[in-house]
Amino acid sequence: MTETPPPGEAARRNLRVNLFAGILLVIFAAQVLSSMVVKSATFDEQVYAVAGYVYLDRGDFRLKRDAPPLLSTIAGLAMHVGELAGLRIALPIPGPTWDRCKKWNLGAEWKFGREMFSHPGTDGFAALQVARFPILLFGLLLGAYLFIWGRRLFGDAGALLALGVFCLDPNMVAHSRVVSADVPTAALMVVSHYYFYRLITERGLRALGPFALAFAACLLIKYTGMLMLPSLGLVGLAALVRPDLTGPAGAAPGPARLWVIRRG
């Protein structure tokens, strides 16, 4: 017969696990920040950043036409906030490259991005680091939800193992320090699937709002966010066919599962 833990023991264990998870996330952030400041720009970072800056500065969306605008807007907003703290940013406008951009000339946006970051009136390297910072936040969001969801599915040990692998993975560290859509898309996909899982396995609709927000944000960052649709369908199918795999034993079915059962 299993002994009932004394009062307060569960709370202390929960605190220790959360503290350990927090330490892992701090280690992850330290790795990202320490390497971020010694790395030059990758191929497409400058165009992501300058496109978002121009979106907000001039309301012109012509600089980044091959991707939805949300990621560039977030990077541009970070740079505008940096200006409030004294960061210098100067757009090379007017100029021949900007004139080519206004005429929708393919490839002009890449040259325009390089010109802005190398402009004498721009603190180029500092501006790049400021634009990169939101990507680190998306990386931390991804790690946090891997821990939260892993804890629901596999308990404390499984959650900490998953988070530890994530935080020490060189691939995740590297991608969380550059202005690109990869880490934000991955983070929002995980968040979307987590809240869809909760929508299926829990009573009520509390998870509907966060799911809709994360799903919409993912689609506004990268077109391949549409790939979530079949994987969400698989989560729903698993909940219908094997409810023991998606929720605690004896749990009442959530509204999404009840809808599928009634439609069937």
Coordinates of N, CA and C in Angstrom, one line a residue, residues 72-191:
S72 N 8.6 39.6 -38.9 CA 9.3 40.8 -39.2 C 8.8 42.0 -38.4
T73 N 7.5 42.0 -38.2 CA 6.9 43.1 -37.4 C 7.5 43.1 -35.9
I74 N 7.6 41.9 -35.4 CA 8.1 41.7 -34.0 C 9.6 42.2 -33.9
A75 N 10.4 41.8 -34.9 CA 11.8 42.2 -35.0 C 11.9 43.7 -35.1
G76 N 11.0 44.3 -36.0 CA 11.0 45.7 -36.2 C 10.6 46.5 -35.0
L77 N 9.6 45.9 -34.3 CA 9.1 46.6 -33.0 C 10.2 46.6 -32.0
A78 N 11.0 45.5 -31.9 CA 12.1 45.5 -31.0 C 13.1 46.6 -31.3
M79 N 13.4 46.8 -32.6 CA 14.3 47.9 -32.9 C 13.7 49.2 -32.6
H80 N 12.4 49.4 -32.8 CA 11.8 50.7 -32.5 C 11.9 51.0 -31.0
V81 N 11.7 49.9 -30.2 CA 11.8 50.0 -28.7 C 13.3 50.4 -28.4
G82 N 14.2 49.7 -29.1 CA 15.6 50.0 -28.9 C 16.0 51.5 -29.1
E83 N 15.3 52.1 -30.1 CA 15.5 53.5 -30.3 C 15.1 54.4 -29.1
L84 N 14.1 54.0 -28.4 CA 13.8 54.7 -27.2 C 14.9 54.7 -26.2
A85 N 15.7 53.7 -26.2 CA 16.8 53.6 -25.3 C 18.1 54.2 -25.9
G86 N 18.1 54.8 -27.0 CA 19.2 55.5 -27.6 C 19.8 54.8 -28.8
L87 N 19.3 53.7 -29.2 CA 19.8 53.0 -30.4 C 19.6 53.8 -31.6
R88 N 20.6 53.9 -32.5 CA 20.6 54.7 -33.7 C 20.2 53.9 -34.9
I89 N 19.2 54.2 -35.6 CA 18.8 53.5 -36.8 C 18.5 54.5 -37.9
A90 N 19.1 54.4 -39.1 CA 18.9 55.3 -40.2 C 18.6 54.5 -41.4
L91 N 17.4 54.8 -42.0 CA 17.0 54.1 -43.3 C 17.7 54.8 -44.4
P92 N 18.3 54.1 -45.4 CA 18.9 54.7 -46.6 C 17.8 55.2 -47.6
I93 N 17.0 56.1 -47.1 CA 15.9 56.7 -47.9 C 16.1 58.2 -47.9
P94 N 16.1 58.9 -49.1 CA 15.9 58.3 -50.4 C 17.2 57.7 -50.9
G95 N 17.1 56.9 -52.0 CA 18.3 56.2 -52.5 C 17.9 55.3 -53.6
P96 N 18.8 54.9 -54.5 CA 18.5 54.0 -55.6 C 17.9 52.6 -55.2
T97 N 18.4 52.1 -54.1 CA 18.0 50.8 -53.7 C 16.5 50.8 -53.2
W98 N 16.2 51.9 -52.5 CA 14.8 52.1 -52.1 C 13.9 52.3 -53.3
D99 N 14.4 53.0 -54.3 CA 13.5 53.2 -55.5 C 13.3 51.8 -56.2
R100 N 14.3 51.0 -56.2 CA 14.1 49.6 -56.7 C 13.1 48.8 -55.9
C101 N 13.1 49.0 -54.6 CA 12.2 48.3 -53.7 C 10.8 48.7 -54.0
K102 N 10.6 50.0 -54.2 CA 9.3 50.5 -54.4 C 8.7 50.1 -55.8
K103 N 9.6 49.7 -56.7 CA 9.1 49.1 -58.0 C 9.0 47.6 -58.0
W104 N 9.1 47.0 -56.8 CA 8.9 45.6 -56.6 C 10.0 44.8 -57.3
N105 N 11.2 45.4 -57.4 CA 12.3 44.7 -58.1 C 12.8 43.5 -57.2
L106 N 12.8 42.3 -57.7 CA 13.2 41.2 -56.9 C 14.6 41.2 -56.5
G107 N 14.9 41.0 -55.2 CA 16.2 41.0 -54.7 C 16.7 42.4 -54.1
A108 N 16.0 43.4 -54.4 CA 16.4 44.8 -53.9 C 16.3 44.9 -52.4
E109 N 15.4 44.1 -51.8 CA 15.2 44.2 -50.4 C 16.4 43.7 -49.6
W110 N 17.2 42.7 -50.2 CA 18.4 42.2 -49.5 C 19.5 43.2 -49.5
K111 N 19.6 43.9 -50.6 CA 20.6 45.0 -50.6 C 20.2 46.2 -49.7
F112 N 18.9 46.4 -49.7 CA 18.4 47.5 -48.8 C 18.7 47.2 -47.3
G113 N 18.5 45.9 -46.9 CA 18.8 45.5 -45.6 C 20.3 45.7 -45.2
R114 N 21.1 45.3 -46.1 CA 22.6 45.5 -45.9 C 22.9 46.9 -45.8
E115 N 22.3 47.7 -46.6 CA 22.6 49.2 -46.6 C 22.2 49.8 -45.3
M116 N 21.0 49.4 -44.8 CA 20.6 50.0 -43.5 C 21.5 49.6 -42.4
F117 N 21.9 48.4 -42.3 CA 22.7 47.9 -41.1 C 24.1 48.4 -41.2
S118 N 24.6 48.8 -42.4 CA 25.9 49.4 -42.6 C 25.9 50.9 -42.7
H119 N 24.8 51.5 -42.6 CA 24.7 53.0 -42.7 C 25.4 53.6 -41.6
P120 N 26.1 54.7 -41.9 CA 26.9 55.4 -40.8 C 26.0 55.9 -39.6
G121 N 24.7 56.1 -39.9 CA 23.8 56.6 -38.9 C 23.1 55.5 -38.1
T122 N 23.5 54.2 -38.4 CA 22.9 53.1 -37.7 C 23.9 52.3 -36.9
D123 N 23.5 52.0 -35.6 CA 24.4 51.2 -34.8 C 24.1 49.7 -35.2
G124 N 24.7 49.3 -36.3 CA 24.3 48.1 -37.0 C 24.4 46.8 -36.1
F125 N 25.5 46.6 -35.5 CA 25.6 45.4 -34.7 C 24.6 45.4 -33.5
A126 N 24.5 46.5 -32.8 CA 23.6 46.6 -31.7 C 22.1 46.4 -32.2
A127 N 21.8 47.0 -33.3 CA 20.4 46.9 -33.9 C 20.1 45.4 -34.2
L128 N 21.1 44.7 -34.7 CA 20.9 43.3 -35.0 C 20.7 42.5 -33.7
Q129 N 21.4 42.8 -32.6 CA 21.2 42.0 -31.4 C 19.8 42.3 -30.8
V130 N 19.3 43.5 -30.9 CA 18.0 43.9 -30.5 C 16.9 43.2 -31.3
A131 N 17.1 43.1 -32.6 CA 16.1 42.4 -33.4 C 16.1 40.9 -33.1
R132 N 17.3 40.3 -32.7 CA 17.4 38.9 -32.4 C 16.7 38.6 -31.0
F133 N 16.6 39.5 -30.1 CA 16.2 39.2 -28.8 C 14.8 38.5 -28.7
P134 N 13.8 38.9 -29.5 CA 12.5 38.2 -29.4 C 12.6 36.8 -29.8
I135 N 13.5 36.4 -30.6 CA 13.6 35.0 -31.0 C 14.1 34.1 -29.8
L136 N 14.9 34.7 -28.9 CA 15.3 34.0 -27.7 C 14.0 33.8 -26.8
L137 N 13.1 34.8 -26.8 CA 11.9 34.6 -26.0 C 11.0 33.5 -26.6
F138 N 11.0 33.4 -27.9 CA 10.3 32.2 -28.5 C 10.9 30.9 -28.1
G139 N 12.3 30.9 -28.1 CA 12.9 29.7 -27.7 C 12.6 29.3 -26.2
L140 N 12.6 30.3 -25.4 CA 12.2 30.0 -24.0 C 10.7 29.5 -23.9
L141 N 9.9 30.1 -24.7 CA 8.5 29.7 -24.7 C 8.4 28.2 -25.1
L142 N 9.1 27.9 -26.1 CA 9.1 26.5 -26.6 C 9.6 25.5 -25.5
G143 N 10.7 25.9 -24.8 CA 11.2 25.0 -23.7 C 10.2 24.9 -22.6
A144 N 9.5 26.0 -22.3 CA 8.6 26.0 -21.2 C 7.4 25.1 -21.5
Y145 N 6.9 25.2 -22.7 CA 5.7 24.3 -23.0 C 6.1 22.8 -23.2
L146 N 7.4 22.6 -23.6 CA 7.8 21.2 -23.6 C 7.8 20.6 -22.2
F147 N 8.2 21.5 -21.3 CA 8.2 21.0 -19.9 C 6.8 20.9 -19.3
I148 N 5.9 21.8 -19.6 CA 4.5 21.8 -19.1 C 3.8 20.6 -19.7
W149 N 3.9 20.4 -21.0 CA 3.1 19.3 -21.6 C 3.8 17.9 -21.2
G150 N 5.1 17.9 -21.2 CA 5.8 16.7 -20.8 C 5.4 16.3 -19.4
R151 N 5.2 17.2 -18.5 CA 4.8 16.9 -17.1 C 3.5 16.3 -17.1
R152 N 2.5 16.8 -17.9 CA 1.2 16.2 -17.9 C 1.2 14.8 -18.4
L153 N 2.1 14.5 -19.4 CA 2.1 13.2 -20.0 C 3.0 12.2 -19.3
F154 N 4.1 12.6 -18.8 CA 5.1 11.7 -18.4 C 5.6 12.0 -17.0
G155 N 5.1 13.0 -16.3 CA 5.5 13.3 -14.9 C 6.7 14.1 -14.9
D156 N 7.2 14.3 -13.6 CA 8.3 15.3 -13.4 C 9.6 14.8 -14.1
A157 N 9.9 13.5 -14.0 CA 11.2 13.1 -14.6 C 11.2 13.2 -16.1
G158 N 10.0 12.8 -16.7 CA 10.0 12.9 -18.2 C 10.0 14.3 -18.7
A159 N 9.4 15.3 -17.9 CA 9.4 16.7 -18.3 C 10.8 17.3 -18.2
L160 N 11.5 17.0 -17.1 CA 12.8 17.5 -16.9 C 13.8 16.9 -18.0
L161 N 13.6 15.6 -18.3 CA 14.4 15.0 -19.3 C 14.2 15.7 -20.7
A162 N 13.0 15.9 -21.0 CA 12.7 16.6 -22.3 C 13.3 18.0 -22.3
L163 N 13.1 18.7 -21.2 CA 13.6 20.1 -21.2 C 15.1 20.1 -21.2
G164 N 15.7 19.2 -20.5 CA 17.2 19.2 -20.5 C 17.8 18.9 -21.8
V165 N 17.2 18.0 -22.6 CA 17.6 17.7 -23.9 C 17.5 18.9 -24.8
F166 N 16.3 19.6 -24.7 CA 16.1 20.8 -25.4 C 17.1 21.9 -25.1
C167 N 17.3 22.2 -23.8 CA 18.2 23.3 -23.4 C 19.6 23.1 -23.8
L168 N 20.0 21.8 -23.9 CA 21.4 21.6 -24.2 C 21.7 21.1 -25.7
D169 N 20.6 21.3 -26.5 CA 20.8 20.9 -27.9 C 21.4 22.1 -28.7
P170 N 22.6 21.9 -29.3 CA 23.2 22.9 -30.0 C 22.4 23.5 -31.1
N171 N 21.6 22.6 -31.7 CA 20.7 23.1 -32.8 C 19.7 24.1 -32.4
M172 N 19.1 23.9 -31.2 CA 18.1 24.8 -30.7 C 18.7 26.1 -30.2
V173 N 19.9 25.9 -29.6 CA 20.6 27.1 -29.1 C 21.0 28.0 -30.3
A174 N 21.5 27.4 -31.4 CA 21.9 28.2 -32.6 C 20.7 28.9 -33.3
H175 N 19.6 28.2 -33.4 CA 18.4 28.8 -34.1 C 17.7 29.8 -33.2
S176 N 17.9 29.8 -31.9 CA 17.2 30.7 -31.0 C 18.0 32.1 -30.9
R177 N 19.0 32.2 -31.7 CA 19.8 33.5 -31.7 C 19.8 34.2 -33.0
V178 N 19.0 33.8 -34.0 CA 18.9 34.4 -35.3 C 17.5 34.8 -35.6
V179 N 17.4 35.9 -36.4 CA 16.1 36.4 -36.8 C 15.6 35.5 -37.9
S180 N 14.9 34.5 -37.6 CA 14.3 33.6 -38.6 C 13.0 33.1 -38.1
A181 N 12.2 32.4 -38.9 CA 10.9 32.0 -38.5 C 10.9 30.6 -37.9
D182 N 12.0 29.9 -37.9 CA 12.1 28.5 -37.5 C 11.6 28.3 -36.0
V183 N 12.3 28.9 -35.1 CA 12.0 28.7 -33.7 C 10.6 29.3 -33.3
P184 N 10.2 30.5 -33.8 CA 8.9 30.9 -33.5 C 7.8 30.0 -34.0
T185 N 8.0 29.5 -35.2 CA 7.0 28.5 -35.7 C 6.9 27.3 -34.9
A186 N 8.1 26.7 -34.5 CA 8.1 25.5 -33.7 C 7.5 25.8 -32.4
A187 N 7.7 26.9 -31.7 CA 7.2 27.2 -30.4 C 5.6 27.3 -30.5
L188 N 5.1 28.0 -31.5 CA 3.7 28.2 -31.6 C 3.0 26.9 -32.1
M189 N 3.7 26.1 -32.8 CA 3.1 24.8 -33.1 C 2.9 23.9 -31.8
V190 N 3.9 23.9 -31.0 CA 3.8 23.1 -29.8 C 2.8 23.7 -28.9
V191 N 2.7 25.0 -28.7 CA 1.7 25.7 -27.9 C 0.3 25.3 -28.5

